């Protein structure tokens, strides 16, 4: 019996001892969920583990969904056939006959055999030579080119089945989402924070999102943008993603009415971190993420970053800390968030803010200014008014 399937590969390097099953099962689960999410279907796929590989049998075309699954290194559409030498030879020639009838057929080829089953007497080098000779017998116009062939014909020989493939598509690499814990990312409408969320997804993080909205001083257009960005981030997250919206304008107004304009932006940030910490506790997230990068703007000097972090109850992760804006823009194009991020909208941080904020804030001054406010009350009110949007 010969069937069509898709063979998924992942880097074995990510597997550490006893983690193998967990990693593989999570990757299978994520692949299934991502295909359902992106293809908008509930079909349960037939997915099986195959010693360092995953095999999916389905009629459905789902290849475009695989580019969102972190943990996969590549995939190939394959023919699955019984591991018998005569059968492998026959099907190889059949495959090539169809490929050679393409309008632009390949001129050069190579055979790449991998053999995890040793019951076939031949070694992979012998099999390469044997199948290569068979191909040349049928298609004498083809030339062997080991370095840069037009066609690479892959043959993976397993216990019972052999996989035959001619196309290999690169995937994203990384670690399957869910393996590394749960993180809460502070999402603004800018370029950086969506990239930060996806970079952390690549390291296996399950992500929840929190946005601080300057209502009633800032309109609802920003929320559409935030939701659009969150939806793109959620493509890389197999499970549904929670987006939390915190009405923040009234709180900012209190800060603006009562404290020094020089440190306002830092005080906003410290309130964001306090509120995010409380939410993280509630949803059992293990760390916070921001899109901050050292020296990018006045609020991102080391002094200010330290003073912002000081109020966090959780580790505050900044995956973009060392990146230039150009590098972040490149990543945002790669992940597909750039076009949405550059839509012009107002962020709450600009509300009542100074054009030249303090770059070397002193913790004593920040605390003195904050003592003029009822921080706990402001925090509790904001949390009580927070709404959750599942995506
Ligand atoms: P971004 O492009 O992500 O907006 P930025 O370069 O504009 O970043 P800032 O505006 O200083 O930098 O924001 C730094 C980080 O603080 C953001 O990356 C984000 O994580 C967080 N942040 C800023 N504003 C908000 C907001 N309104 N809601 C949630 N998080 C925010
Ligand atoms: Mg911003």
XYZ file of C-alpha atoms and ligand atoms in Angstrom:
423
model
C 0.000 0.000 0.000
C 1.337 3.387 -1.004
C -0.033 6.536 0.570
C 0.595 10.290 0.632
C 1.575 11.980 3.876
C 3.600 14.839 5.283
C 6.800 14.130 7.194
C 7.760 16.634 9.912
C 11.302 16.998 11.210
C 12.583 18.602 14.395
C 16.017 19.160 15.848
C 16.925 16.321 18.133
C 19.308 18.714 19.826
C 16.367 20.263 21.677
C 15.642 16.928 23.299
C 17.200 16.485 26.667
C 17.039 12.982 28.105
C 13.679 12.299 29.711
C 12.098 15.316 28.029
C 11.831 13.576 24.687
C 8.244 12.301 25.026
C 7.006 15.521 26.508
C 8.619 17.550 23.724
C 7.319 15.266 20.969
C 3.808 15.068 22.395
C 3.634 18.838 22.786
C 4.858 19.288 19.216
C 2.220 16.870 17.907
C -0.480 18.592 19.941
C 0.648 22.043 18.753
C 0.787 20.940 15.121
C -2.753 19.564 15.343
C -4.082 22.709 17.049
C -2.283 25.111 14.699
C -3.602 23.341 11.622
C -7.134 23.502 13.045
C -6.694 27.182 13.899
C -5.185 28.292 10.611
C -7.206 26.070 8.307
C -10.315 26.834 10.395
C -11.275 23.175 10.495
C -11.952 20.674 13.231
C -10.640 17.677 11.364
C -8.672 15.392 13.648
C -5.578 14.426 11.747
C -3.911 11.072 11.867
C -0.555 12.034 13.413
C 1.980 9.418 14.430
C 5.445 9.492 15.959
C 8.107 7.842 13.852
C 11.399 7.789 15.754
C 12.642 11.343 15.502
C 9.980 12.249 12.947
C 6.254 12.954 12.897
C 4.010 11.697 10.131
C 0.622 13.199 9.235
C -1.869 11.439 7.010
C -4.660 13.623 5.711
C -6.508 14.623 2.597
C -6.490 18.233 3.698
C -3.967 20.763 2.387
C -2.436 22.224 5.521
C 1.167 22.925 4.586
C 0.773 26.702 4.942
C -0.085 26.213 8.632
C 3.185 24.438 9.446
C 5.207 27.640 9.110
C 3.619 28.833 12.372
C 4.639 25.823 14.474
C 7.706 26.472 16.622
C 9.798 23.359 17.197
C 9.616 22.064 13.617
C 12.799 22.319 11.580
C 11.405 21.257 8.201
C 8.708 19.221 6.473
C 8.306 17.258 3.260
C 5.313 15.847 1.449
C 6.165 12.128 1.180
C 5.084 8.912 -0.453
C 4.904 6.141 2.136
C 5.790 2.702 0.768
C 6.757 -0.678 2.163
C 10.471 -1.134 2.867
C 11.286 -3.516 0.007
C 14.109 -2.794 -2.377
C 12.216 -3.634 -5.580
C 9.277 -1.511 -4.491
C 11.538 1.443 -3.639
C 13.209 1.223 -7.054
C 9.874 0.995 -8.864
C 8.267 3.933 -7.083
C 11.405 6.070 -7.430
C 11.214 5.657 -11.187
C 7.466 6.331 -11.179
C 8.013 9.537 -9.230
C 10.772 10.640 -11.565
C 8.691 9.898 -14.630
C 6.116 12.344 -13.366
C 8.751 14.950 -12.425
C 10.505 14.619 -15.807
C 7.257 15.481 -17.577
C 7.279 18.947 -15.906
C 7.573 21.863 -18.372
C 11.050 22.567 -16.938
C 12.393 19.192 -15.861
C 15.504 18.947 -13.675
C 18.864 18.516 -15.400
C 20.789 17.303 -12.373
C 19.871 15.149 -9.388
C 21.112 13.346 -6.351
C 19.738 10.619 -4.133
C 19.925 11.143 -0.370
C 19.258 7.955 1.534
C 18.878 7.777 5.316
C 18.536 4.385 6.837
C 17.346 3.865 10.395
C 16.322 0.293 9.603
C 19.238 -1.994 8.989
C 17.307 -5.042 7.724
C 17.923 -3.972 4.158
C 21.385 -5.352 3.588
C 22.704 -2.314 1.761
C 24.269 0.714 3.461
C 22.909 4.160 2.628
C 25.912 4.870 0.392
C 25.267 1.632 -1.516
C 21.592 2.475 -1.786
C 22.391 5.965 -3.119
C 24.563 4.369 -5.814
C 22.059 1.652 -6.601
C 19.066 3.972 -6.930
C 21.186 6.537 -8.772
C 22.176 3.944 -11.349
C 18.538 2.935 -11.733
C 17.551 6.553 -12.365
C 20.343 7.031 -14.936
C 19.280 3.851 -16.723
C 15.765 5.274 -17.237
C 16.738 8.921 -17.697
C 20.194 9.052 -19.327
C 19.770 12.819 -19.930
C 20.088 13.449 -16.158
C 23.454 14.166 -14.539
C 24.476 13.525 -10.945
C 25.306 16.638 -8.939
C 25.903 16.000 -5.247
C 26.534 19.623 -4.231
C 23.757 21.607 -5.917
C 21.305 19.309 -7.687
C 18.106 20.594 -9.350
C 16.371 17.647 -7.751
C 17.215 16.038 -4.436
C 15.385 12.763 -4.067
C 15.185 11.807 -0.418
C 14.719 8.208 0.662
C 14.194 7.538 4.367
C 14.219 3.880 5.164
C 12.391 2.780 8.318
C 11.425 -0.553 9.822
C 8.289 -1.156 7.826
C 7.889 1.963 5.759
C 10.069 3.995 3.489
C 9.432 7.677 2.834
C 10.172 9.173 -0.543
C 10.335 12.939 -0.937
C 11.520 15.550 -3.410
C 10.664 18.812 -1.624
C 11.953 19.969 1.755
C 10.512 23.140 3.295
C 12.304 24.948 6.081
C 10.299 25.716 9.245
C 10.963 28.088 12.121
C 12.943 25.921 14.544
C 12.728 26.886 18.208
C 10.926 25.036 20.991
C 7.250 23.931 20.972
C 5.020 26.521 22.647
C 3.994 25.352 26.119
C 7.283 23.674 26.954
C 8.818 26.705 28.651
C 6.026 28.040 30.842
C 3.481 30.870 30.802
C 4.407 34.545 30.306
C 2.458 37.801 30.312
C 3.569 40.249 27.603
C 2.862 43.979 27.812
C 1.553 44.730 24.342
C 1.550 48.275 22.973
C 0.608 49.186 19.430
C 4.243 49.710 18.430
C 6.713 47.612 16.496
C 8.647 46.162 19.413
C 6.319 44.417 21.826
C 4.617 42.127 19.239
C 8.103 41.025 18.169
C 9.041 40.410 21.818
C 5.951 38.196 22.275
C 6.737 36.112 19.189
C 10.460 35.818 19.982
C 9.498 34.368 23.361
C 6.957 32.049 21.710
C 9.902 30.754 19.705
C 11.557 29.757 22.975
C 8.494 27.716 23.924
C 6.565 30.341 25.920
C 2.805 30.253 26.248
C 1.821 33.925 25.993
C -0.961 36.021 27.485
C -1.196 39.695 26.547
C -2.009 42.865 28.480
C -2.653 46.282 26.967
C -3.060 49.580 28.818
C -5.594 51.760 27.084
C -5.678 55.517 27.612
C -9.503 55.623 27.697
C -11.345 57.948 27.979
C -8.640 60.260 26.617
C -7.646 57.952 23.783
C -10.202 56.503 21.381
C -10.998 52.928 20.473
C -9.018 52.791 17.185
C -5.966 51.632 19.118
C -7.969 48.681 20.425
C -8.677 47.473 16.893
C -4.983 47.633 16.185
C -4.106 45.825 19.427
C -6.610 43.099 18.636
C -5.204 42.746 15.111
C -1.669 42.440 16.510
C -2.805 39.980 19.165
C -4.449 37.861 16.447
C -1.162 37.682 14.531
C 0.688 36.713 17.723
C -1.961 34.053 18.388
C -1.141 32.356 15.051
C 2.130 31.275 16.689
C 0.265 30.087 19.800
C -1.582 26.786 19.344
C -4.058 27.427 22.165
C -6.326 30.446 22.333
C -4.575 33.550 23.669
C -6.061 35.863 26.310
C -5.772 39.589 25.692
C -6.407 41.748 28.770
C -7.381 45.389 28.297
C -6.807 47.734 31.237
C -8.524 51.152 31.165
C -5.574 53.329 32.132
C -6.453 56.937 31.241
C -8.028 57.879 34.588
C -5.046 56.506 36.442
C -2.707 58.463 34.190
C -4.753 61.546 34.878
C -4.204 61.078 38.620
C -0.468 60.737 38.031
C -0.503 63.828 35.818
C -2.466 65.903 38.331
C -0.310 64.988 41.310
C 3.275 64.335 40.253
C 6.250 65.935 38.519
C 6.022 65.959 34.736
C 9.687 64.911 34.396
C 9.107 61.399 35.748
C 5.584 60.867 34.501
C 6.426 58.299 31.836
C 8.399 56.249 34.366
C 5.534 56.420 36.838
C 3.126 55.206 34.128
C 5.487 52.310 33.463
C 5.798 51.415 37.126
C 1.997 51.328 37.410
C 1.816 49.127 34.300
C 4.282 46.730 35.901
C 2.445 46.667 39.231
C -0.878 45.927 37.538
C 0.699 43.351 35.212
C 2.287 41.637 38.225
C -1.097 41.311 39.936
C -2.639 39.895 36.787
C 0.297 37.510 36.307
C -0.323 36.189 39.823
C -3.975 35.629 39.016
C -3.433 33.835 35.705
C -0.355 31.966 37.005
C 2.125 33.482 34.585
C 5.749 33.079 35.624
C 7.352 36.223 34.176
C 6.554 39.490 32.388
C 7.786 40.449 28.911
C 8.236 43.903 27.390
C 9.559 45.137 24.057
C 12.097 47.453 25.646
C 15.531 47.844 24.099
C 18.457 49.571 25.783
C 18.794 53.235 24.913
C 16.044 53.238 22.273
C 14.058 56.056 23.908
C 14.415 58.191 27.029
C 12.481 55.749 29.201
C 14.863 52.929 28.253
C 18.125 54.024 29.856
C 19.582 51.539 32.325
C 18.591 53.810 35.248
C 14.981 53.924 34.098
C 14.813 50.233 33.200
C 16.081 49.350 36.682
C 13.547 51.623 38.358
C 10.707 50.220 36.264
C 11.717 46.658 37.063
C 12.012 47.448 40.785
C 8.233 47.211 41.289
C 7.805 43.904 39.477
C 6.784 40.830 41.468
C 8.066 38.631 38.642
C 11.194 38.451 36.495
C 10.851 41.083 33.773
C 12.146 39.711 30.481
C 13.211 41.991 27.651
C 14.061 39.780 24.690
C 14.893 42.806 22.484
C 17.221 44.522 24.938
C 20.270 44.374 22.631
C 18.525 44.808 19.285
C 18.744 47.872 17.022
C 15.497 49.286 15.693
C 16.464 48.053 12.196
C 16.884 44.520 13.474
C 13.526 44.666 15.254
C 11.841 45.989 12.106
C 13.305 43.109 10.129
C 11.914 40.631 12.657
C 8.511 42.290 12.646
C 8.420 41.875 8.867
C 9.430 38.246 9.228
C 6.677 37.534 11.798
C 4.065 39.509 9.858
C 3.311 42.218 12.451
C 5.058 45.154 10.760
C 2.252 46.380 8.495
C -0.179 46.479 11.415
C 2.328 48.038 13.834
C 3.051 51.007 11.573
C -0.604 52.053 11.314
C -0.682 55.447 13.027
C -2.511 55.453 16.373
C -1.908 57.115 19.718
C -0.477 55.137 22.591
C -1.392 56.016 26.145
C 2.246 56.699 27.040
C 2.133 59.993 25.156
C -0.785 61.189 27.320
C 0.122 64.264 29.392
C 3.772 63.311 28.854
C 6.818 65.564 28.786
C 8.775 65.966 25.547
C 12.054 65.593 27.437
C 11.491 63.057 30.172
C 14.068 62.251 32.824
C 16.685 59.836 31.514
C 18.364 59.112 34.858
C 15.464 58.782 37.258
C 16.288 58.476 40.969
C 14.324 55.918 42.933
C 13.950 58.356 45.879
C 12.265 60.913 43.640
C 9.976 58.295 42.064
C 8.927 57.027 45.485
C 8.399 60.551 46.788
C 6.157 61.349 43.836
C 4.274 58.081 44.228
C 3.637 58.780 47.911
C 1.262 61.523 46.738
C -0.969 58.830 45.222
C -3.062 56.028 46.652
C -1.252 53.390 44.596
C -3.160 50.391 45.898
C -6.505 51.946 45.214
C -5.513 53.030 41.697
C -4.197 49.533 41.012
C -7.305 47.799 42.373
C -9.679 49.995 40.381
C -7.742 49.351 37.161
C -7.722 45.606 37.809
C -11.436 45.558 38.585
C -12.144 47.278 35.262
C -9.860 45.001 33.238
C -11.603 42.979 30.551
C -10.473 39.798 28.849
C -10.754 39.138 25.121
C -10.084 35.518 24.127
C -8.456 35.146 20.691
P 6.720 49.401 21.236
O 7.176 49.553 19.834
O 6.567 47.999 21.682
O 5.531 50.274 21.551
P 8.424 51.475 22.064
O 9.753 51.494 21.463
O 7.379 52.386 21.574
O 7.889 49.974 22.098
P 7.805 52.296 24.697
O 6.617 52.992 24.196
O 8.764 52.980 25.610
O 8.704 51.695 23.588
O 7.328 50.966 25.415
C 8.236 50.050 25.946
C 7.476 48.779 26.292
O 6.513 49.031 27.312
C 6.683 48.246 25.130
O 7.477 47.447 24.294
C 5.611 47.444 25.824
O 6.079 46.184 26.216
C 5.343 48.300 27.060
N 4.221 49.226 26.797
C 4.280 50.510 26.417
N 3.047 51.049 26.289
C 2.170 50.055 26.593
C 0.751 49.943 26.635
N -0.040 50.981 26.345
N 0.220 48.766 26.989
C 0.998 47.713 27.283
N 2.332 47.745 27.254
C 2.931 48.902 26.911
Mg 5.319 52.297 22.257
